[in-house]
XYZ file of C-alpha atoms in Angstrom:
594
model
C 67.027 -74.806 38.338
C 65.749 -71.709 39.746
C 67.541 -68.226 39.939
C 68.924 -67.309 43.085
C 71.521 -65.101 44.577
C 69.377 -61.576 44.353
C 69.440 -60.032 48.164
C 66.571 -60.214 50.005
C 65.602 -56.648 50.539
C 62.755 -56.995 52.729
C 62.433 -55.692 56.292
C 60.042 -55.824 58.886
C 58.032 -53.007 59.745
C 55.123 -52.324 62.407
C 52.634 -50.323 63.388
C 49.447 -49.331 65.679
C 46.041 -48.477 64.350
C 43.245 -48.258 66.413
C 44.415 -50.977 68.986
C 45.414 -53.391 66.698
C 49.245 -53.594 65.823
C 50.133 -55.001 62.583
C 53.671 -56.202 62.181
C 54.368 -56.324 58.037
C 56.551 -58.934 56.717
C 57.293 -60.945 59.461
C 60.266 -63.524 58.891
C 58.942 -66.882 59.009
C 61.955 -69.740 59.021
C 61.612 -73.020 57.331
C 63.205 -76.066 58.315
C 65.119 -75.671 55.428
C 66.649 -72.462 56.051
C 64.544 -70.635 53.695
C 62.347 -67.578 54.891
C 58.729 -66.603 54.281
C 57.172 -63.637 54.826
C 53.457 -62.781 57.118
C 51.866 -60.003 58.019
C 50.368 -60.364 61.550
C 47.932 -58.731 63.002
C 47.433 -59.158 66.448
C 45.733 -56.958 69.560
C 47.904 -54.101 71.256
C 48.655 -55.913 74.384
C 50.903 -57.869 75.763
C 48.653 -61.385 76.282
C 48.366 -64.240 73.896
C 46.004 -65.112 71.565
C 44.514 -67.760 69.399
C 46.047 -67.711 65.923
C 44.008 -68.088 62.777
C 46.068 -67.937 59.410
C 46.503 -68.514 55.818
C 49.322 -69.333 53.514
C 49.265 -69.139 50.095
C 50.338 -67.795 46.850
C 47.723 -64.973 45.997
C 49.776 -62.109 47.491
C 49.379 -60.907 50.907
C 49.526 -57.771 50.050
C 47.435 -57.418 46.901
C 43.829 -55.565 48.143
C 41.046 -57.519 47.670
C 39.711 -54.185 45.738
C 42.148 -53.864 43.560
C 42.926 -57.657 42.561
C 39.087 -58.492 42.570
C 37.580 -55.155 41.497
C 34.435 -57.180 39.921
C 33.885 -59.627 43.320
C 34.002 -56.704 45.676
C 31.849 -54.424 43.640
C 29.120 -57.705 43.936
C 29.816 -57.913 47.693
C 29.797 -54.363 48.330
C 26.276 -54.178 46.447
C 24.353 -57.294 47.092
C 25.783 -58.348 50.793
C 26.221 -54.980 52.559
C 26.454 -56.726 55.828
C 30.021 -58.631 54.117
C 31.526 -55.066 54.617
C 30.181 -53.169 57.349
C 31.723 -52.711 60.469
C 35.132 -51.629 59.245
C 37.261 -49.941 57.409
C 37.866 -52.325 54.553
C 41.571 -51.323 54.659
C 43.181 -54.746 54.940
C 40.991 -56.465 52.927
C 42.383 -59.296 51.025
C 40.898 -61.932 48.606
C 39.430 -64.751 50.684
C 41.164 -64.550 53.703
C 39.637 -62.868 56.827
C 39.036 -59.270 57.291
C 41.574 -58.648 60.753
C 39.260 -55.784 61.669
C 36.668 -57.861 62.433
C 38.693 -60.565 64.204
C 41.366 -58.872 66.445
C 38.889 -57.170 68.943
C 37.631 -60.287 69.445
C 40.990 -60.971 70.587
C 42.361 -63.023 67.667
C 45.664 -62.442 66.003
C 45.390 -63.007 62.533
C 48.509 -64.277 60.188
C 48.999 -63.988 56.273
C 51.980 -65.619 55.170
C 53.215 -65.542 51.426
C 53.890 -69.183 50.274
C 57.042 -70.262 49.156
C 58.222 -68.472 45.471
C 55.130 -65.786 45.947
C 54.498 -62.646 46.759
C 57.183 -60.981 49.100
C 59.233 -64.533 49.948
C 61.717 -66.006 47.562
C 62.080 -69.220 45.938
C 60.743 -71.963 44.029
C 56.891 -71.576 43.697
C 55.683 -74.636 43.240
C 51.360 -74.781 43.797
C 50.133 -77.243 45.931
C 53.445 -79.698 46.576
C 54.291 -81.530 49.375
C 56.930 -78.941 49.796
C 53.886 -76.388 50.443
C 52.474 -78.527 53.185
C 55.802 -78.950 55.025
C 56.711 -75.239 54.855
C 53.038 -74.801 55.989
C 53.817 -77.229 59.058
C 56.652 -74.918 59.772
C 54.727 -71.684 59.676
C 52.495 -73.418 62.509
C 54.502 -74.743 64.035
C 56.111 -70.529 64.149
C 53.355 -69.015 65.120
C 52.106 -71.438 67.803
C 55.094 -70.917 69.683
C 55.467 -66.681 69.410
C 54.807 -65.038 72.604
C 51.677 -62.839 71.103
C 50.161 -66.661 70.875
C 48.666 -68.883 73.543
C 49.741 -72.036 71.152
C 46.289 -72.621 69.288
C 46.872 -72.227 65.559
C 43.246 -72.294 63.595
C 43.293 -72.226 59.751
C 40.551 -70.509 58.256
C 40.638 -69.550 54.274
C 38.675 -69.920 51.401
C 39.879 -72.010 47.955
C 43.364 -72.257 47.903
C 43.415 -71.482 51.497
C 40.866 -74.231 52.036
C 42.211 -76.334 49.689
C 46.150 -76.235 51.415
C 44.308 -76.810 55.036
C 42.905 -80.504 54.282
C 46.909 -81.051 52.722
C 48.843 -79.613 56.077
C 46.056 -81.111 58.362
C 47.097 -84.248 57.051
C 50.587 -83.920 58.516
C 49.736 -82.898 61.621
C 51.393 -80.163 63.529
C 51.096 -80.165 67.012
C 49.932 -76.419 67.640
C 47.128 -76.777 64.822
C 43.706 -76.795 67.080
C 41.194 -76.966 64.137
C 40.322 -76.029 60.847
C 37.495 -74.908 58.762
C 38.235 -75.226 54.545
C 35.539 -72.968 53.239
C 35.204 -74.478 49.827
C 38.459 -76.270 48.986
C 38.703 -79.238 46.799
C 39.928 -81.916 48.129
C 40.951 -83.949 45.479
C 44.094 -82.250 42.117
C 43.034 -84.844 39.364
C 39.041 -85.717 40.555
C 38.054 -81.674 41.215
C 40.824 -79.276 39.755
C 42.449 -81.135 37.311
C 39.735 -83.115 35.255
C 36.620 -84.136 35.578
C 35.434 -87.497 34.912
C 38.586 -87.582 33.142
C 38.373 -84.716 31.173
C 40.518 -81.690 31.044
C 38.968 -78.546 32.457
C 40.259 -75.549 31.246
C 40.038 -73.407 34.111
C 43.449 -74.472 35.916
C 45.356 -72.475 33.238
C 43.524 -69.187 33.151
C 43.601 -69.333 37.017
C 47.284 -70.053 37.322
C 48.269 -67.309 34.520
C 45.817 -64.804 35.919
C 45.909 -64.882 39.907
C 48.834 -66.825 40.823
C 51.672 -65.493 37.783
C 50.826 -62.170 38.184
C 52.121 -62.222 41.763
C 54.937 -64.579 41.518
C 58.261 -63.312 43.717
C 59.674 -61.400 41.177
C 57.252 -60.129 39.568
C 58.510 -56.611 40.799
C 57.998 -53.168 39.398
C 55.386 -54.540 36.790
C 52.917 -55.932 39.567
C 51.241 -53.813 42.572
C 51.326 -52.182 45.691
C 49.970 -52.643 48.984
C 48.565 -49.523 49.460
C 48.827 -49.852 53.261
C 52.907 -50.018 53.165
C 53.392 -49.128 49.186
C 55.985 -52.020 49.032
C 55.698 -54.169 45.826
C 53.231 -57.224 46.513
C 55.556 -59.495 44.670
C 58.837 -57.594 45.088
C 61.031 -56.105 45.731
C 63.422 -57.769 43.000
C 61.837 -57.701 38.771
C 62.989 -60.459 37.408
C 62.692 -61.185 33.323
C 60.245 -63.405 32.108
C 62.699 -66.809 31.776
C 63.705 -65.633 35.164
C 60.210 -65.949 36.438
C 60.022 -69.248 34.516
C 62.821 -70.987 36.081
C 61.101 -69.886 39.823
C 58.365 -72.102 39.410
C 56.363 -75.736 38.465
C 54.244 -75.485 35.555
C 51.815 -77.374 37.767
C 48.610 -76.500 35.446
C 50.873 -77.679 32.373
C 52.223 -80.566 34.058
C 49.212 -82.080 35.138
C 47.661 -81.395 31.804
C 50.314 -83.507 30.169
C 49.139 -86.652 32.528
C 46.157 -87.760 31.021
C 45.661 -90.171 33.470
C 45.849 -90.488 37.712
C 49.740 -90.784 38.602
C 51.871 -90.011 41.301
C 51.968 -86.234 40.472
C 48.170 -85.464 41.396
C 48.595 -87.980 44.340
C 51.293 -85.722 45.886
C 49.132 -82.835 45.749
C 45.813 -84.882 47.331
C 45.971 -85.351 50.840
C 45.540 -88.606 53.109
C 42.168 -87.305 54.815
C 42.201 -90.444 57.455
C 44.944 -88.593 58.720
C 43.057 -85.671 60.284
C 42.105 -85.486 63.580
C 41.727 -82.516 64.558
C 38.559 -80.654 64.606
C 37.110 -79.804 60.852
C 34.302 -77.113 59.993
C 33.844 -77.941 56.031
C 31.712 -75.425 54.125
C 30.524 -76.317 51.162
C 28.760 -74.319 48.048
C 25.658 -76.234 46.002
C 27.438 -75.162 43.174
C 31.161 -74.694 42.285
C 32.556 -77.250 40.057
C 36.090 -77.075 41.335
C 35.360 -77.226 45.102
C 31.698 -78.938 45.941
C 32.722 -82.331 45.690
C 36.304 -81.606 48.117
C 34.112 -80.397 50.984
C 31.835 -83.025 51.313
C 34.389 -85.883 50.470
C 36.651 -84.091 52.957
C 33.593 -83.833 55.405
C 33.644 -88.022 54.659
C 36.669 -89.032 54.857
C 38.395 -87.315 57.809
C 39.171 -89.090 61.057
C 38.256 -86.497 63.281
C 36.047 -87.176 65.784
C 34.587 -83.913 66.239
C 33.206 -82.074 62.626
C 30.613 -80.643 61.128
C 29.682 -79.381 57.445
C 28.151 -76.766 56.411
C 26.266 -75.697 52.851
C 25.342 -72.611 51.354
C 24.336 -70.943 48.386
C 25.242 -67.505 46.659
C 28.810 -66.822 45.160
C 32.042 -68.218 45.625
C 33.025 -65.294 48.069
C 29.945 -63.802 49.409
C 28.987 -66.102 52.310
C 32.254 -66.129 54.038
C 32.409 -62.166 54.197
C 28.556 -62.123 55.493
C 27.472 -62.238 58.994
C 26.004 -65.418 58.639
C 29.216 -66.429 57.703
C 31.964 -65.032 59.960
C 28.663 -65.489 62.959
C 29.638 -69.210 62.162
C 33.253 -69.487 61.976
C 33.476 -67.345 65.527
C 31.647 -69.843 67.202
C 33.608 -72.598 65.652
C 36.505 -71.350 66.999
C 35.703 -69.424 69.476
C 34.759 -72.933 71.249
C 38.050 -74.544 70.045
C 40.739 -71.657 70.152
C 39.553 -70.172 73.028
C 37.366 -72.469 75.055
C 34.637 -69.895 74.958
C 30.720 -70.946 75.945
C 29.780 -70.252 72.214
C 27.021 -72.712 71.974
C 28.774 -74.891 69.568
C 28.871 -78.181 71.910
C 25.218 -78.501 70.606
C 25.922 -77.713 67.154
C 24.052 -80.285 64.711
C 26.471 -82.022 62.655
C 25.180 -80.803 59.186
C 23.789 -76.930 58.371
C 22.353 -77.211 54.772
C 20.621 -74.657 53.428
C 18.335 -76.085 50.744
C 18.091 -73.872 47.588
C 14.464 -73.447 45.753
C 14.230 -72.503 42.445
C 13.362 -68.633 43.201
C 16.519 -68.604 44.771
C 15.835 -68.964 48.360
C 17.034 -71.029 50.850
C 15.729 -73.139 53.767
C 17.881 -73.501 56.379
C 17.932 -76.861 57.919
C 19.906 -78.639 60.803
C 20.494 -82.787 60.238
C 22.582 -85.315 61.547
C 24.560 -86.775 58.441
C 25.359 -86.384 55.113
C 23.960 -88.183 52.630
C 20.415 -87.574 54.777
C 19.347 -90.559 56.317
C 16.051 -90.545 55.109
C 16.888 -90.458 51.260
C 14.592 -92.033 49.552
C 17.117 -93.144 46.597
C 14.917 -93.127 43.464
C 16.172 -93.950 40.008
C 13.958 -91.941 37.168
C 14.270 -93.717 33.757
C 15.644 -92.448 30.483
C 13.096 -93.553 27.620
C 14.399 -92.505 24.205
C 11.255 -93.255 22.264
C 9.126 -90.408 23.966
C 12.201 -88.265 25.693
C 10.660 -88.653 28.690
C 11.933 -89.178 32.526
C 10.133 -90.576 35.167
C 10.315 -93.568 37.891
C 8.546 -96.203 35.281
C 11.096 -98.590 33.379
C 10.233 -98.181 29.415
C 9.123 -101.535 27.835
C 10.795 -101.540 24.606
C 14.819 -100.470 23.294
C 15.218 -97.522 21.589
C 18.564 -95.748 19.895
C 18.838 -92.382 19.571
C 21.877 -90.424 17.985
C 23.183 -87.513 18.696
C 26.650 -85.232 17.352
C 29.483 -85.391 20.284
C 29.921 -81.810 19.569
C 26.209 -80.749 19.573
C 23.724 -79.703 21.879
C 22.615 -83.389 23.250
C 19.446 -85.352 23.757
C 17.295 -84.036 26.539
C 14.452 -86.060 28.947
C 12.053 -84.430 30.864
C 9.081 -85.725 33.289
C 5.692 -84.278 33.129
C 5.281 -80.988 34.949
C 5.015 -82.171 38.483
C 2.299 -82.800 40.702
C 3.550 -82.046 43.818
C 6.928 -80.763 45.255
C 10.102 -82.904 44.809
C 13.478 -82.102 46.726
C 16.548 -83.161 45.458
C 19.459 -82.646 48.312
C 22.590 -85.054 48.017
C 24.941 -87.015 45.911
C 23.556 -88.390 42.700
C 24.846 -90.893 40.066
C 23.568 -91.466 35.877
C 23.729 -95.019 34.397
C 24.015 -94.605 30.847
C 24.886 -97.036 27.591
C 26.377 -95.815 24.661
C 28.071 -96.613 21.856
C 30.373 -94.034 19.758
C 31.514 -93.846 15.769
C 34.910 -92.952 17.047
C 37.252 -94.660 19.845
C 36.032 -92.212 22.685
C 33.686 -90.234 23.841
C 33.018 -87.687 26.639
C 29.738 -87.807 28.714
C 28.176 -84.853 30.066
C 25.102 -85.332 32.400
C 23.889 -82.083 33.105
C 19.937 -81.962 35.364
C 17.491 -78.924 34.586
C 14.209 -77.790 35.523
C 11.673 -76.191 33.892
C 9.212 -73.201 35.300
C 5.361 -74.236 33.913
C 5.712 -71.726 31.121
C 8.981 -73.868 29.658
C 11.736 -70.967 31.023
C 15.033 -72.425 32.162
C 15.368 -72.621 35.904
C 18.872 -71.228 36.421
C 20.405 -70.135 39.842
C 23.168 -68.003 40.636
C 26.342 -70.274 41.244
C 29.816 -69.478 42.925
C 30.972 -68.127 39.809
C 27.997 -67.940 37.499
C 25.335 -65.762 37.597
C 23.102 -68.462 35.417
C 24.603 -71.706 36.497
C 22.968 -75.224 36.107
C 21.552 -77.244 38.738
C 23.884 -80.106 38.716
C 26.060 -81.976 36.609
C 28.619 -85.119 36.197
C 30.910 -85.989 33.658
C 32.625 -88.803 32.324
C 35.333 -89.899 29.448
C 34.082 -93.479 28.197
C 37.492 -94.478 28.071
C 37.925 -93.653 31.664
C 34.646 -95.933 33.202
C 36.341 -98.634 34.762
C 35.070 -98.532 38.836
C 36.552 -99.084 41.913
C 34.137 -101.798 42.614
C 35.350 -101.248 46.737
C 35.400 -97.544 46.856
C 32.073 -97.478 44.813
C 29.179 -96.314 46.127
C 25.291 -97.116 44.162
C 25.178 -92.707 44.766
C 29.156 -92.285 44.156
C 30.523 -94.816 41.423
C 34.394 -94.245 42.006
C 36.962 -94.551 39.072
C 40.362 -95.421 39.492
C 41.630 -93.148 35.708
C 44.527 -95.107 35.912
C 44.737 -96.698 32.701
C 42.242 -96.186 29.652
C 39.535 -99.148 27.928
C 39.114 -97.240 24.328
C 35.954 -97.834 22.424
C 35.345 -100.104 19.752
C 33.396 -97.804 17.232
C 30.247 -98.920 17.612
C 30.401 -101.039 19.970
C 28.144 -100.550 23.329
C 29.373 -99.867 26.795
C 27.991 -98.993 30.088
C 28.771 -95.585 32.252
C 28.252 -95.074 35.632
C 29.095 -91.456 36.269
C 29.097 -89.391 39.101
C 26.647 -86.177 39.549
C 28.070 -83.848 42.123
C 26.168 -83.087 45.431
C 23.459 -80.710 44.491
C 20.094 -79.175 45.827
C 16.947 -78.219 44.697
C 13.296 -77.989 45.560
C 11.282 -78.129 42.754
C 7.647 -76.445 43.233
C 4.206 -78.516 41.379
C 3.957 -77.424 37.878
C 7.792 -77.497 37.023
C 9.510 -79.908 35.025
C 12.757 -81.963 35.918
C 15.238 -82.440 33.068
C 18.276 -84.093 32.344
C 20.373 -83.211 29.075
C 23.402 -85.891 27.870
C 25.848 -84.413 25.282
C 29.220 -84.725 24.251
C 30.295 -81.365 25.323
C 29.238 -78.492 27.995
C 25.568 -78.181 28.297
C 25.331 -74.039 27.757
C 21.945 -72.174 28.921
C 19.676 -71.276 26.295
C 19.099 -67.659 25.289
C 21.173 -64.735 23.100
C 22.940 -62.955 26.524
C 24.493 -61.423 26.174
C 26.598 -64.007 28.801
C 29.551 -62.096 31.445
C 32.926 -63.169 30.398
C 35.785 -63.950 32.681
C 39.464 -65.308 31.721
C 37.968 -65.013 28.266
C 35.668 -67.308 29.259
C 31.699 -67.122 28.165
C 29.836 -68.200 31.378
C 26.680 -69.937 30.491
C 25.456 -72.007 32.670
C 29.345 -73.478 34.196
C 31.340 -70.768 35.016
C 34.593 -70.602 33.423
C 34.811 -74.800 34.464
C 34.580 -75.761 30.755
C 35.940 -78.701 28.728
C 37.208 -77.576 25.294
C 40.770 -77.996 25.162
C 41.768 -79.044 21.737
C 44.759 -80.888 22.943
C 42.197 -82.821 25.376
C 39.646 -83.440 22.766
C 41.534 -84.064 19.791
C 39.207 -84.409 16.239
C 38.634 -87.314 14.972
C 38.080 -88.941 18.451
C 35.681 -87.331 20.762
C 33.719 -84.882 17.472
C 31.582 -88.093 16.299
C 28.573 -89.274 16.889
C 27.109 -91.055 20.154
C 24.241 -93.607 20.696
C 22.595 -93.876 23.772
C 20.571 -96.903 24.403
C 17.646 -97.319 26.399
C 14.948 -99.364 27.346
C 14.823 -102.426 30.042
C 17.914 -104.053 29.128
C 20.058 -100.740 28.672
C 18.823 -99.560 32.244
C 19.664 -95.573 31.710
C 18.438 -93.856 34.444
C 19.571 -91.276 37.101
C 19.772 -91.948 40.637
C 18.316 -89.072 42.893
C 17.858 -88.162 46.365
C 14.869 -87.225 47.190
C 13.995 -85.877 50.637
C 10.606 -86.315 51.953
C 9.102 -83.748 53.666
C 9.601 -83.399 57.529
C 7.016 -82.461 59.882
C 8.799 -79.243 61.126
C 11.302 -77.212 59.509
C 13.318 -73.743 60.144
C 12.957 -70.538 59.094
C 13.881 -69.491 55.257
C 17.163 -67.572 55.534
């Protein structure tokens, strides 16, 4: 049961600075009787505005600069535009800068979630009790007199993620959303991966979302704009803390397989109508798949998605970022001419391998003129290209080692790859599982490693699916030839020995790969990592090399004696392992490189 019965301490305070006010913990009520806290910041007048907001557990008061000190030292020094303009002074991890929002006649609303930062009670990540109380903070601030009842949610991760969840239940004042990279999906994109346990949920809980926990008190921080405690103003002891929360990362890490637990926390996207702006990053392996399956599977009439490149953070700090989002809801909050009535329904911009990218309007996702082209796996020569091998070949290869790898010839003229992909593979194991890790490469003409900075890697790899064997059932009606779809709701062990066949799903991805280069695939029973000494940046206690701290090497997951054996992968005409690619022919005209 969680602890109760401390007095809440917290009162609300205001302010002017240069024309904006800024009203600092804000009583939000729940339908429940329970009370969160927001920090609004709004213009100094007395007309209403369009709302845009966030809720969520990170601390509304925690600086971005202080939390994040390595992100905003990147921003800062690679994307000076992210920070110009303003004073920085209420910056806070991926929710908007109000400086840059409020003269344009916004009022902008933080509210601590439920259990976090200044609010008590029972934090609990993610649960349907975090949409409802979300509903409720809507529902609030669509009806204060500063507002003129349009309620926009605009956030990145966690406040993307939580957007798709209360879309889903929909409040009547919510006008539109836009989830910059937020999974979509607890046990497909957060929880595990093809079935297997990613380790990242428990360094990220521990590190960003403990360390601000109500309670918290005197041993967390201070907003230096008000010096109250972020996660205050009671300190708790450490079984106190305990008792105030879900082990949500622990819980779901006990349920091997898809129950009603991770189906709580996903939400019902047919239920969202209202309009959707999903951003999506080439290459974050908690949140790439979310915003295009949330870009799919919503029933609103009116959205658009949107791709980029670059860091987790950087883009939606950037002008090209925040240019976007104002004329997303500038057109919808405030019935502005912004130009976005003609807005294409997709923005990709395609990565190249010098790390560029082409931006590029089109009218659906996956590209109607894919040309869906499946490039063999031949174990006798370790070679990949779009001609079946003739003969059946074996090769082995240790679960825990580095893999087999296939490569084409260096190519002959350019090849895009831009969409959703899928690997057909048959293998057999010596023990009764196996993991499958599918990760695609490319190869400059002098044999160096194409890598490309990813949302949290500096060196991240192109693409990559994974699958446990025991895990490949499909969903023969959700399945897709470019998206094979599995239930993980009960496990088919392995015969040692024995073949089976995997279809697994690669992750949306792009790449234009330049004549001369070489395209690559690597299968192994365990992360691919890049090749080279480092040394590699570290994060969580993490060693980033090539996935970002999304690795798969729980102990407790991956027990010995069942996934540290040895795999066989089959090929040849009968075993049929290939990959299926998108490729994207040329068009006749294209934009400008951005």
């Amino acid at each position: 049961m969680p602890v109760t019965g401390h007095r809440d301490e917290i009162i609300q305070r205001g302010e002017t600075v240069n024309g904006m006010r800024i009203d600092w913990d804000v009583p939000v009520p729940m339908s429940d009787g329970a009370v969160l806290r927001a920090d609004v910041f709004r213009p100094d007048d007395d007309g209403a505005h369009p709302v845009l907001m966030t809720l969520g557990p990170y601390g509304k008061g925690l600086a971005f600069q202080e939390g994040f000190a390595g992100m905003w030292q990147r921003l800062v020094t690679v994307y000076p535009d992210a920070v110009s303009g303003t004073t920085n002074r209420y910056q806070v991890w991926e929710t908007v800068d109000p400086e840059k929002w409020v003269p344009d006649g916004y009022a902008c609303v933080r509210v601590d979630s439920r259990g976090a930062g200044r609010p008590a009670g029972l934090l609990d990540m993610l649960s349907p009790q975090e949409a409802r109380d979300y509903y409720d903070a809507i529902e609030w601030a669509g009806t204060q007199v500063w507002s003129n009842g349009r309620v926009g949610l605009l956030g990145i991760s966690y406040y993307g993620v939580n957007q798709w969840q209360v879309a889903a239940l929909r409040p009547p004042h919510l006008a539109a959303i836009c989830p910059w990279e937020g999974f979509t999906d607890f046990y497909r994109e957060l929880n595990r991966h093809g079935g297997i346990l990613t380790c990242f949920g428990q360094a990220w809980q521990d590190h960003q979302i403990f360390t601000v926990q109500h309670g918290v008190g005197e041993r967390g921080r201070r907003n230096p704009n008000t010096g109250e405690l972020v996660a205050g103003p009671p300190t708790l002891t450490e079984d106190e803390l305990a008792a105030n929360r879900v082990e949500t990362i622990g819980e779901a890490k006990r349920r091997e397989l898809l129950d009603e637990f991770s189906q709580a926390r996903t939400p019902d996207l047919a239920r969202i109508e209202v309009p959707v702006l999903s951003a999506a990053n080439w290459a974050h392996h908690l949140h790439t798949r979310g915003d295009f399956e949330g870009y799919a599977g919503v029933s609103s009439p009116q959205k658009w998605l949107e791709v980029h490149g670059h860091e987790h953070y950087a883009e939606f700090y950037t002008d090209y970022g925040v240019g976007l989002q104002k004329r997303f809801f500038g057109h919808f909050l405030k019935g502005e001419a912004t130009g976005w009535e003609t807005q294409p329904p997709v923005r990709l911009n395609v990565r190249h391998v010098d790390g560029s990218f082409e931006a590029r309007d089109e009218r659906e996702w996956p590209l109607a003129r894919t040309q869906w082209t499946r490039f063999h796996l031949d174990a006798a020569s370790g070679t990949l290209g779009t001609t079946a091998p003739t003969t059946e070949v074996t090769v082995d290869f240790a679960a825990l080692g580095p893999g087999v790898d296939f490569w084409t010839g260096p190519l002959t003229e350019q090849l895009e790859i831009t969409g959703p992909a899928a690997a057909r593979v048959r293998l057999a194991s010596s023990t009764p599982d196996a993991d499958l890790f599918v990760t695609l490469r490319v190869q400059d003409p002098d044999g160096r490693e194409v890598s490309l900075v990813s949302a949290i890697d500096a060196h991240g790899v192109l693409a990559v699916g994974w699958l446990r064997a025991s895990h490949r059932e499909l969903d023969e009606h959700r399945s897709l030839p470019h998206r094979p779809w599995h239930p993980h709701t009960r496990k088919l062990p392995l015969a040692p020995g024995k073949a089976v066949d995997l279809d697994v799903e690669i992750w949306p991805t792009s790449i234009v790969v330049p004549p001369g280069h070489r395209l690559g695939v690597t299968l192994s029973g365990r992360d691919f990592e890049m090749p080279g000494d480092g040394p590699w940046p570290v994060l969580y206690g993490i060693e980033q090399r090539g996935n970002g701290v999304f690795v798969h090497d729980d102990p407790d997951d991956r027990p010995a004696g069942v996934f540290d054996g040895t795999t066989t992968l089959y090929t040849g005409p009968d075993a049929g392992a290939s990959l299926l690619l998108p490729v994207i022919p040329p068009r006749e005209h294209q934009e400008v490189s951005r």
